[in-house]
Amino acid sequence: MTRTRSLCLPALLLCLSLFAGCCAPVTEKTASQAAFEIGFSPKGQALSIILNGIEQAEKSIVVAAYSFTSKPIATALLEAHRRGVDVRVVADAKSNSGKYSAVTFLANQGVPVRINGHYAIFHHKFMIFDKRHVETGSFNYSAAAADKNAENVLLLRDVPEIAGIYAREWEKFWKEGEEVKAQY
């Protein structure tokens, strides 16, 4: 099931900042409206929401991933890279090392990828599209998440303030990460 709604951005910012454990809630006021899509799995709309976000990106996509083995997501990111979108991925070192994964596939195709091993678990699962839209939720970028697990995806559209908060955190993870070099 997919739901699309419009929200008052200040209320959404407050909820997300409290949920994220920020020290102080975001109190910016704006008249803009945010839209969102929600999808669930297994075999629901979660994967298609992510793929649509990737396909609609025009300038940039940054990805933070725990387990990353999804062929459809990796293929969509590669297609975005080939059409000129700046795609960068940072992923958990333990879950994406020592085996051929989407991380390795993308690095071998020239997509900038880093692995981050600075935490017990790098458990993030989010994407930022064009510095305006944020996809997040429990959905690991894996086949099991799409077909077997009970997961959720939330895509927030036209939320540059929220995207900025996520982007600052993502940049920290990127700087901590170790480059994944192409193997061929």
JSON list of C-alpha atoms in Angstrom, two decimals:
[
{"chain": "A", "resi": 1, "resn": "MET", "atom": "CA", "xyz": [0.00, 0.00, 0.00]},
{"chain": "A", "resi": 2, "resn": "THR", "atom": "CA", "xyz": [1.26, 3.45, -0.91]},
{"chain": "A", "resi": 3, "resn": "ARG", "atom": "CA", "xyz": [-0.04, 6.66, 0.58]},
{"chain": "A", "resi": 4, "resn": "THR", "atom": "CA", "xyz": [0.76, 10.17, -0.57]},
{"chain": "A", "resi": 5, "resn": "ARG", "atom": "CA", "xyz": [-0.13, 13.20, 1.53]},
{"chain": "A", "resi": 6, "resn": "SER", "atom": "CA", "xyz": [0.85, 16.82, 2.10]},
{"chain": "A", "resi": 7, "resn": "LEU", "atom": "CA", "xyz": [2.10, 17.95, 5.49]},
{"chain": "A", "resi": 8, "resn": "CYS", "atom": "CA", "xyz": [2.84, 21.18, 7.19]},
{"chain": "A", "resi": 9, "resn": "LEU", "atom": "CA", "xyz": [6.66, 21.32, 7.07]},
{"chain": "A", "resi": 10, "resn": "PRO", "atom": "CA", "xyz": [7.23, 22.76, 10.57]},
{"chain": "A", "resi": 11, "resn": "ALA", "atom": "CA", "xyz": [5.33, 19.89, 12.20]},
{"chain": "A", "resi": 12, "resn": "LEU", "atom": "CA", "xyz": [7.26, 17.38, 10.13]},
{"chain": "A", "resi": 13, "resn": "LEU", "atom": "CA", "xyz": [10.60, 19.00, 11.04]},
{"chain": "A", "resi": 14, "resn": "LEU", "atom": "CA", "xyz": [9.74, 18.92, 14.72]},
{"chain": "A", "resi": 15, "resn": "CYS", "atom": "CA", "xyz": [8.72, 15.25, 14.64]},
{"chain": "A", "resi": 16, "resn": "LEU", "atom": "CA", "xyz": [11.81, 14.19, 12.73]},
{"chain": "A", "resi": 17, "resn": "SER", "atom": "CA", "xyz": [14.20, 16.14, 14.93]},
{"chain": "A", "resi": 18, "resn": "LEU", "atom": "CA", "xyz": [12.71, 14.60, 18.07]},
{"chain": "A", "resi": 19, "resn": "PHE", "atom": "CA", "xyz": [12.72, 11.13, 16.51]},
{"chain": "A", "resi": 20, "resn": "ALA", "atom": "CA", "xyz": [16.35, 11.52, 15.43]},
{"chain": "A", "resi": 21, "resn": "GLY", "atom": "CA", "xyz": [17.40, 12.39, 18.98]},
{"chain": "A", "resi": 22, "resn": "CYS", "atom": "CA", "xyz": [18.66, 15.86, 18.15]},
{"chain": "A", "resi": 23, "resn": "CYS", "atom": "CA", "xyz": [19.68, 18.03, 21.08]},
{"chain": "A", "resi": 24, "resn": "ALA", "atom": "CA", "xyz": [17.14, 20.73, 20.26]},
{"chain": "A", "resi": 25, "resn": "PRO", "atom": "CA", "xyz": [14.09, 20.51, 18.06]},
{"chain": "A", "resi": 26, "resn": "VAL", "atom": "CA", "xyz": [14.15, 22.31, 14.73]},
{"chain": "A", "resi": 27, "resn": "THR", "atom": "CA", "xyz": [11.97, 25.38, 15.07]},
{"chain": "A", "resi": 28, "resn": "GLU", "atom": "CA", "xyz": [12.18, 26.88, 11.59]},
{"chain": "A", "resi": 29, "resn": "LYS", "atom": "CA", "xyz": [8.87, 28.17, 10.30]},
{"chain": "A", "resi": 30, "resn": "THR", "atom": "CA", "xyz": [7.97, 28.04, 6.66]},
{"chain": "A", "resi": 31, "resn": "ALA", "atom": "CA", "xyz": [4.82, 28.21, 4.61]},
{"chain": "A", "resi": 32, "resn": "SER", "atom": "CA", "xyz": [5.91, 25.46, 2.21]},
{"chain": "A", "resi": 33, "resn": "GLN", "atom": "CA", "xyz": [4.17, 22.13, 2.09]},
{"chain": "A", "resi": 34, "resn": "ALA", "atom": "CA", "xyz": [5.91, 18.78, 2.14]},
{"chain": "A", "resi": 35, "resn": "ALA", "atom": "CA", "xyz": [4.59, 15.66, 0.45]},
{"chain": "A", "resi": 36, "resn": "PHE", "atom": "CA", "xyz": [5.34, 12.11, 1.41]},
{"chain": "A", "resi": 37, "resn": "GLU", "atom": "CA", "xyz": [4.90, 8.55, 0.22]},
{"chain": "A", "resi": 38, "resn": "ILE", "atom": "CA", "xyz": [4.78, 5.51, 2.48]},
{"chain": "A", "resi": 39, "resn": "GLY", "atom": "CA", "xyz": [5.25, 1.93, 1.35]},
{"chain": "A", "resi": 40, "resn": "PHE", "atom": "CA", "xyz": [5.52, -1.41, 3.06]},
{"chain": "A", "resi": 41, "resn": "SER", "atom": "CA", "xyz": [6.91, -4.83, 2.26]},
{"chain": "A", "resi": 42, "resn": "PRO", "atom": "CA", "xyz": [7.03, -7.72, 1.72]},
{"chain": "A", "resi": 43, "resn": "LYS", "atom": "CA", "xyz": [5.79, -7.52, -1.82]},
{"chain": "A", "resi": 44, "resn": "GLY", "atom": "CA", "xyz": [4.33, -4.06, -1.30]},
{"chain": "A", "resi": 45, "resn": "GLN", "atom": "CA", "xyz": [5.26, -0.68, -2.71]},
{"chain": "A", "resi": 46, "resn": "ALA", "atom": "CA", "xyz": [8.43, -0.06, -0.68]},
{"chain": "A", "resi": 47, "resn": "LEU", "atom": "CA", "xyz": [10.86, -1.03, -3.44]},
{"chain": "A", "resi": 48, "resn": "SER", "atom": "CA", "xyz": [8.96, 0.86, -6.16]},
{"chain": "A", "resi": 49, "resn": "ILE", "atom": "CA", "xyz": [9.00, 4.06, -4.08]},
{"chain": "A", "resi": 50, "resn": "ILE", "atom": "CA", "xyz": [12.80, 3.83, -3.79]},
{"chain": "A", "resi": 51, "resn": "LEU", "atom": "CA", "xyz": [13.24, 3.05, -7.49]},
{"chain": "A", "resi": 52, "resn": "ASN", "atom": "CA", "xyz": [10.98, 5.96, -8.49]},
{"chain": "A", "resi": 53, "resn": "GLY", "atom": "CA", "xyz": [13.00, 8.32, -6.29]},
{"chain": "A", "resi": 54, "resn": "ILE", "atom": "CA", "xyz": [16.22, 7.19, -7.99]},
{"chain": "A", "resi": 55, "resn": "GLU", "atom": "CA", "xyz": [14.71, 7.45, -11.48]},
{"chain": "A", "resi": 56, "resn": "GLN", "atom": "CA", "xyz": [13.38, 10.96, -10.81]},
{"chain": "A", "resi": 57, "resn": "ALA", "atom": "CA", "xyz": [16.66, 12.34, -9.43]},
{"chain": "A", "resi": 58, "resn": "GLU", "atom": "CA", "xyz": [18.19, 14.95, -11.72]},
{"chain": "A", "resi": 59, "resn": "LYS", "atom": "CA", "xyz": [21.42, 16.11, -10.05]},
{"chain": "A", "resi": 60, "resn": "SER", "atom": "CA", "xyz": [22.49, 14.03, -7.05]},
{"chain": "A", "resi": 61, "resn": "ILE", "atom": "CA", "xyz": [21.82, 10.91, -5.00]},
{"chain": "A", "resi": 62, "resn": "VAL", "atom": "CA", "xyz": [23.65, 10.06, -1.80]},
{"chain": "A", "resi": 63, "resn": "VAL", "atom": "CA", "xyz": [23.05, 6.70, -0.16]},
{"chain": "A", "resi": 64, "resn": "ALA", "atom": "CA", "xyz": [23.69, 5.44, 3.38]},
{"chain": "A", "resi": 65, "resn": "ALA", "atom": "CA", "xyz": [23.25, 1.66, 3.52]},
{"chain": "A", "resi": 66, "resn": "TYR", "atom": "CA", "xyz": [23.57, -1.14, 6.03]},
{"chain": "A", "resi": 67, "resn": "SER", "atom": "CA", "xyz": [23.08, -4.28, 3.97]},
{"chain": "A", "resi": 68, "resn": "PHE", "atom": "CA", "xyz": [23.23, -3.53, 0.25]},
{"chain": "A", "resi": 69, "resn": "THR", "atom": "CA", "xyz": [22.57, -6.49, -2.03]},
{"chain": "A", "resi": 70, "resn": "SER", "atom": "CA", "xyz": [19.54, -5.30, -4.03]},
{"chain": "A", "resi": 71, "resn": "LYS", "atom": "CA", "xyz": [20.13, -5.77, -7.75]},
{"chain": "A", "resi": 72, "resn": "PRO", "atom": "CA", "xyz": [17.21, -3.49, -8.77]},
{"chain": "A", "resi": 73, "resn": "ILE", "atom": "CA", "xyz": [18.44, -0.64, -6.55]},
{"chain": "A", "resi": 74, "resn": "ALA", "atom": "CA", "xyz": [22.08, -1.05, -7.63]},
{"chain": "A", "resi": 75, "resn": "THR", "atom": "CA", "xyz": [21.03, -1.13, -11.29]},
{"chain": "A", "resi": 76, "resn": "ALA", "atom": "CA", "xyz": [18.87, 1.99, -10.89]},
{"chain": "A", "resi": 77, "resn": "LEU", "atom": "CA", "xyz": [21.75, 3.83, -9.18]},
{"chain": "A", "resi": 78, "resn": "LEU", "atom": "CA", "xyz": [24.11, 2.83, -11.99]},
{"chain": "A", "resi": 79, "resn": "GLU", "atom": "CA", "xyz": [21.60, 4.05, -14.59]},
{"chain": "A", "resi": 80, "resn": "ALA", "atom": "CA", "xyz": [21.34, 7.37, -12.72]},
{"chain": "A", "resi": 81, "resn": "HIS", "atom": "CA", "xyz": [25.16, 7.63, -12.66]},
{"chain": "A", "resi": 82, "resn": "ARG", "atom": "CA", "xyz": [25.29, 6.97, -16.41]},
{"chain": "A", "resi": 83, "resn": "ARG", "atom": "CA", "xyz": [22.75, 9.70, -17.14]},
{"chain": "A", "resi": 84, "resn": "GLY", "atom": "CA", "xyz": [24.94, 12.22, -15.30]},
{"chain": "A", "resi": 85, "resn": "VAL", "atom": "CA", "xyz": [23.50, 12.18, -11.78]},
{"chain": "A", "resi": 86, "resn": "ASP", "atom": "CA", "xyz": [26.20, 12.48, -9.08]},
{"chain": "A", "resi": 87, "resn": "VAL", "atom": "CA", "xyz": [25.74, 9.20, -7.17]},
{"chain": "A", "resi": 88, "resn": "ARG", "atom": "CA", "xyz": [27.76, 8.42, -4.03]},
{"chain": "A", "resi": 89, "resn": "VAL", "atom": "CA", "xyz": [27.30, 5.53, -1.61]},
{"chain": "A", "resi": 90, "resn": "VAL", "atom": "CA", "xyz": [28.56, 4.93, 1.93]},
{"chain": "A", "resi": 91, "resn": "ALA", "atom": "CA", "xyz": [27.81, 1.52, 3.44]},
{"chain": "A", "resi": 92, "resn": "ASP", "atom": "CA", "xyz": [28.48, -0.60, 6.51]},
{"chain": "A", "resi": 93, "resn": "ALA", "atom": "CA", "xyz": [31.93, -2.19, 6.32]},
{"chain": "A", "resi": 94, "resn": "LYS", "atom": "CA", "xyz": [31.02, -5.47, 7.99]},
{"chain": "A", "resi": 95, "resn": "SER", "atom": "CA", "xyz": [27.89, -6.14, 5.97]},
{"chain": "A", "resi": 96, "resn": "ASN", "atom": "CA", "xyz": [29.45, -5.27, 2.61]},
{"chain": "A", "resi": 97, "resn": "SER", "atom": "CA", "xyz": [33.02, -6.60, 2.76]},
{"chain": "A", "resi": 98, "resn": "GLY", "atom": "CA", "xyz": [34.46, -9.95, 1.84]},
{"chain": "A", "resi": 99, "resn": "LYS", "atom": "CA", "xyz": [31.73, -10.79, -0.65]},
{"chain": "A", "resi": 100, "resn": "TYR", "atom": "CA", "xyz": [30.45, -9.48, -3.92]},
{"chain": "A", "resi": 101, "resn": "SER", "atom": "CA", "xyz": [27.70, -7.01, -3.11]},
{"chain": "A", "resi": 102, "resn": "ALA", "atom": "CA", "xyz": [26.00, -4.01, -4.68]},
{"chain": "A", "resi": 103, "resn": "VAL", "atom": "CA", "xyz": [28.79, -1.94, -3.14]},
{"chain": "A", "resi": 104, "resn": "THR", "atom": "CA", "xyz": [31.41, -3.87, -5.12]},
{"chain": "A", "resi": 105, "resn": "PHE", "atom": "CA", "xyz": [29.26, -3.83, -8.26]},
{"chain": "A", "resi": 106, "resn": "LEU", "atom": "CA", "xyz": [28.86, -0.04, -8.14]},
{"chain": "A", "resi": 107, "resn": "ALA", "atom": "CA", "xyz": [32.54, 0.58, -7.39]},
{"chain": "A", "resi": 108, "resn": "ASN", "atom": "CA", "xyz": [33.48, -1.62, -10.35]},
{"chain": "A", "resi": 109, "resn": "GLN", "atom": "CA", "xyz": [31.23, 0.56, -12.53]},
{"chain": "A", "resi": 110, "resn": "GLY", "atom": "CA", "xyz": [32.91, 3.82, -11.47]},
{"chain": "A", "resi": 111, "resn": "VAL", "atom": "CA", "xyz": [30.37, 4.97, -8.86]},
{"chain": "A", "resi": 112, "resn": "PRO", "atom": "CA", "xyz": [32.15, 6.50, -5.83]},
{"chain": "A", "resi": 113, "resn": "VAL", "atom": "CA", "xyz": [31.64, 4.13, -2.88]},
{"chain": "A", "resi": 114, "resn": "ARG", "atom": "CA", "xyz": [33.05, 4.06, 0.62]},
{"chain": "A", "resi": 115, "resn": "ILE", "atom": "CA", "xyz": [32.59, 1.63, 3.50]},
{"chain": "A", "resi": 116, "resn": "ASN", "atom": "CA", "xyz": [32.35, 2.84, 7.07]},
{"chain": "A", "resi": 117, "resn": "GLY", "atom": "CA", "xyz": [33.60, 0.63, 9.89]},
{"chain": "A", "resi": 118, "resn": "HIS", "atom": "CA", "xyz": [33.69, 3.25, 12.65]},
{"chain": "A", "resi": 119, "resn": "TYR", "atom": "CA", "xyz": [30.61, 1.93, 14.46]},
{"chain": "A", "resi": 120, "resn": "ALA", "atom": "CA", "xyz": [29.52, -1.39, 15.91]},
{"chain": "A", "resi": 121, "resn": "ILE", "atom": "CA", "xyz": [26.87, -1.35, 13.19]},
{"chain": "A", "resi": 122, "resn": "PHE", "atom": "CA", "xyz": [26.42, 1.29, 10.50]},
{"chain": "A", "resi": 123, "resn": "HIS", "atom": "CA", "xyz": [22.67, 0.71, 10.50]},
{"chain": "A", "resi": 124, "resn": "HIS", "atom": "CA", "xyz": [21.53, 3.62, 8.33]},
{"chain": "A", "resi": 125, "resn": "LYS", "atom": "CA", "xyz": [19.16, 3.20, 5.42]},
{"chain": "A", "resi": 126, "resn": "PHE", "atom": "CA", "xyz": [18.52, 6.49, 3.69]},
{"chain": "A", "resi": 127, "resn": "MET", "atom": "CA", "xyz": [18.93, 8.33, 0.41]},
{"chain": "A", "resi": 128, "resn": "ILE", "atom": "CA", "xyz": [18.91, 12.04, -0.39]},
{"chain": "A", "resi": 129, "resn": "PHE", "atom": "CA", "xyz": [17.78, 13.03, -3.88]},
{"chain": "A", "resi": 130, "resn": "ASP", "atom": "CA", "xyz": [18.71, 16.42, -5.37]},
{"chain": "A", "resi": 131, "resn": "LYS", "atom": "CA", "xyz": [19.28, 17.88, -1.88]},
{"chain": "A", "resi": 132, "resn": "ARG", "atom": "CA", "xyz": [15.47, 18.17, -1.55]},
{"chain": "A", "resi": 133, "resn": "HIS", "atom": "CA", "xyz": [13.97, 14.72, -1.03]},
{"chain": "A", "resi": 134, "resn": "VAL", "atom": "CA", "xyz": [14.76, 12.09, 1.64]},
{"chain": "A", "resi": 135, "resn": "GLU", "atom": "CA", "xyz": [13.99, 8.37, 1.60]},
{"chain": "A", "resi": 136, "resn": "THR", "atom": "CA", "xyz": [14.32, 6.57, 4.92]},
{"chain": "A", "resi": 137, "resn": "GLY", "atom": "CA", "xyz": [12.82, 3.71, 6.91]},
{"chain": "A", "resi": 138, "resn": "SER", "atom": "CA", "xyz": [13.64, 0.19, 8.02]},
{"chain": "A", "resi": 139, "resn": "PHE", "atom": "CA", "xyz": [14.04, -1.11, 4.45]},
{"chain": "A", "resi": 140, "resn": "ASN", "atom": "CA", "xyz": [17.51, -2.57, 3.88]},
{"chain": "A", "resi": 141, "resn": "TYR", "atom": "CA", "xyz": [18.56, -2.33, 0.26]},
{"chain": "A", "resi": 142, "resn": "SER", "atom": "CA", "xyz": [18.25, -6.10, -0.19]},
{"chain": "A", "resi": 143, "resn": "ALA", "atom": "CA", "xyz": [16.06, -8.69, -1.92]},
{"chain": "A", "resi": 144, "resn": "ALA", "atom": "CA", "xyz": [14.93, -10.00, 1.48]},
{"chain": "A", "resi": 145, "resn": "ALA", "atom": "CA", "xyz": [13.62, -6.55, 2.41]},
{"chain": "A", "resi": 146, "resn": "ALA", "atom": "CA", "xyz": [11.49, -6.44, -0.73]},
{"chain": "A", "resi": 147, "resn": "ASP", "atom": "CA", "xyz": [10.27, -10.04, -0.77]},
{"chain": "A", "resi": 148, "resn": "LYS", "atom": "CA", "xyz": [10.45, -11.54, 2.73]},
{"chain": "A", "resi": 149, "resn": "ASN", "atom": "CA", "xyz": [10.78, -8.99, 5.53]},
{"chain": "A", "resi": 150, "resn": "ALA", "atom": "CA", "xyz": [8.19, -6.69, 7.07]},
{"chain": "A", "resi": 151, "resn": "GLU", "atom": "CA", "xyz": [9.75, -3.31, 6.23]},
{"chain": "A", "resi": 152, "resn": "ASN", "atom": "CA", "xyz": [8.76, 0.30, 5.64]},
{"chain": "A", "resi": 153, "resn": "VAL", "atom": "CA", "xyz": [9.85, 3.17, 3.41]},
{"chain": "A", "resi": 154, "resn": "LEU", "atom": "CA", "xyz": [9.09, 6.86, 3.87]},
{"chain": "A", "resi": 155, "resn": "LEU", "atom": "CA", "xyz": [9.89, 9.23, 1.01]},
{"chain": "A", "resi": 156, "resn": "LEU", "atom": "CA", "xyz": [9.71, 12.90, 2.01]},
{"chain": "A", "resi": 157, "resn": "ARG", "atom": "CA", "xyz": [9.42, 15.22, -0.99]},
{"chain": "A", "resi": 158, "resn": "ASP", "atom": "CA", "xyz": [10.38, 18.89, -1.16]},
{"chain": "A", "resi": 159, "resn": "VAL", "atom": "CA", "xyz": [11.95, 19.06, 2.29]},
{"chain": "A", "resi": 160, "resn": "PRO", "atom": "CA", "xyz": [15.30, 20.81, 1.72]},
{"chain": "A", "resi": 161, "resn": "GLU", "atom": "CA", "xyz": [15.67, 21.60, 5.43]},
{"chain": "A", "resi": 162, "resn": "ILE", "atom": "CA", "xyz": [15.35, 17.93, 6.39]},
{"chain": "A", "resi": 163, "resn": "ALA", "atom": "CA", "xyz": [17.54, 16.90, 3.46]},
{"chain": "A", "resi": 164, "resn": "GLY", "atom": "CA", "xyz": [20.19, 19.31, 4.77]},
{"chain": "A", "resi": 165, "resn": "ILE", "atom": "CA", "xyz": [20.15, 17.70, 8.20]},
{"chain": "A", "resi": 166, "resn": "TYR", "atom": "CA", "xyz": [20.55, 14.25, 6.68]},
{"chain": "A", "resi": 167, "resn": "ALA", "atom": "CA", "xyz": [23.24, 15.53, 4.27]},
{"chain": "A", "resi": 168, "resn": "ARG", "atom": "CA", "xyz": [25.39, 16.90, 7.10]},
{"chain": "A", "resi": 169, "resn": "GLU", "atom": "CA", "xyz": [25.28, 13.53, 8.83]},
{"chain": "A", "resi": 170, "resn": "TRP", "atom": "CA", "xyz": [25.95, 11.70, 5.56]},
{"chain": "A", "resi": 171, "resn": "GLU", "atom": "CA", "xyz": [29.02, 13.87, 4.87]},
{"chain": "A", "resi": 172, "resn": "LYS", "atom": "CA", "xyz": [30.45, 12.88, 8.24]},
{"chain": "A", "resi": 173, "resn": "PHE", "atom": "CA", "xyz": [30.03, 9.19, 7.37]},
{"chain": "A", "resi": 174, "resn": "TRP", "atom": "CA", "xyz": [31.54, 9.75, 3.91]},
{"chain": "A", "resi": 175, "resn": "LYS", "atom": "CA", "xyz": [34.63, 11.43, 5.38]},
{"chain": "A", "resi": 176, "resn": "GLU", "atom": "CA", "xyz": [35.07, 8.55, 7.87]},
{"chain": "A", "resi": 177, "resn": "GLY", "atom": "CA", "xyz": [34.72, 5.94, 5.15]},
{"chain": "A", "resi": 178, "resn": "GLU", "atom": "CA", "xyz": [37.32, 4.01, 3.24]},
{"chain": "A", "resi": 179, "resn": "GLU", "atom": "CA", "xyz": [37.17, 4.05, -0.55]},
{"chain": "A", "resi": 180, "resn": "VAL", "atom": "CA", "xyz": [36.09, 0.86, -2.27]},
{"chain": "A", "resi": 181, "resn": "LYS", "atom": "CA", "xyz": [38.38, 0.47, -5.26]},
{"chain": "A", "resi": 182, "resn": "ALA", "atom": "CA", "xyz": [37.29, -1.16, -8.49]},
{"chain": "A", "resi": 183, "resn": "GLN", "atom": "CA", "xyz": [38.45, -4.77, -8.66]},
{"chain": "A", "resi": 184, "resn": "TYR", "atom": "CA", "xyz": [38.61, -4.78, -12.45]}
]
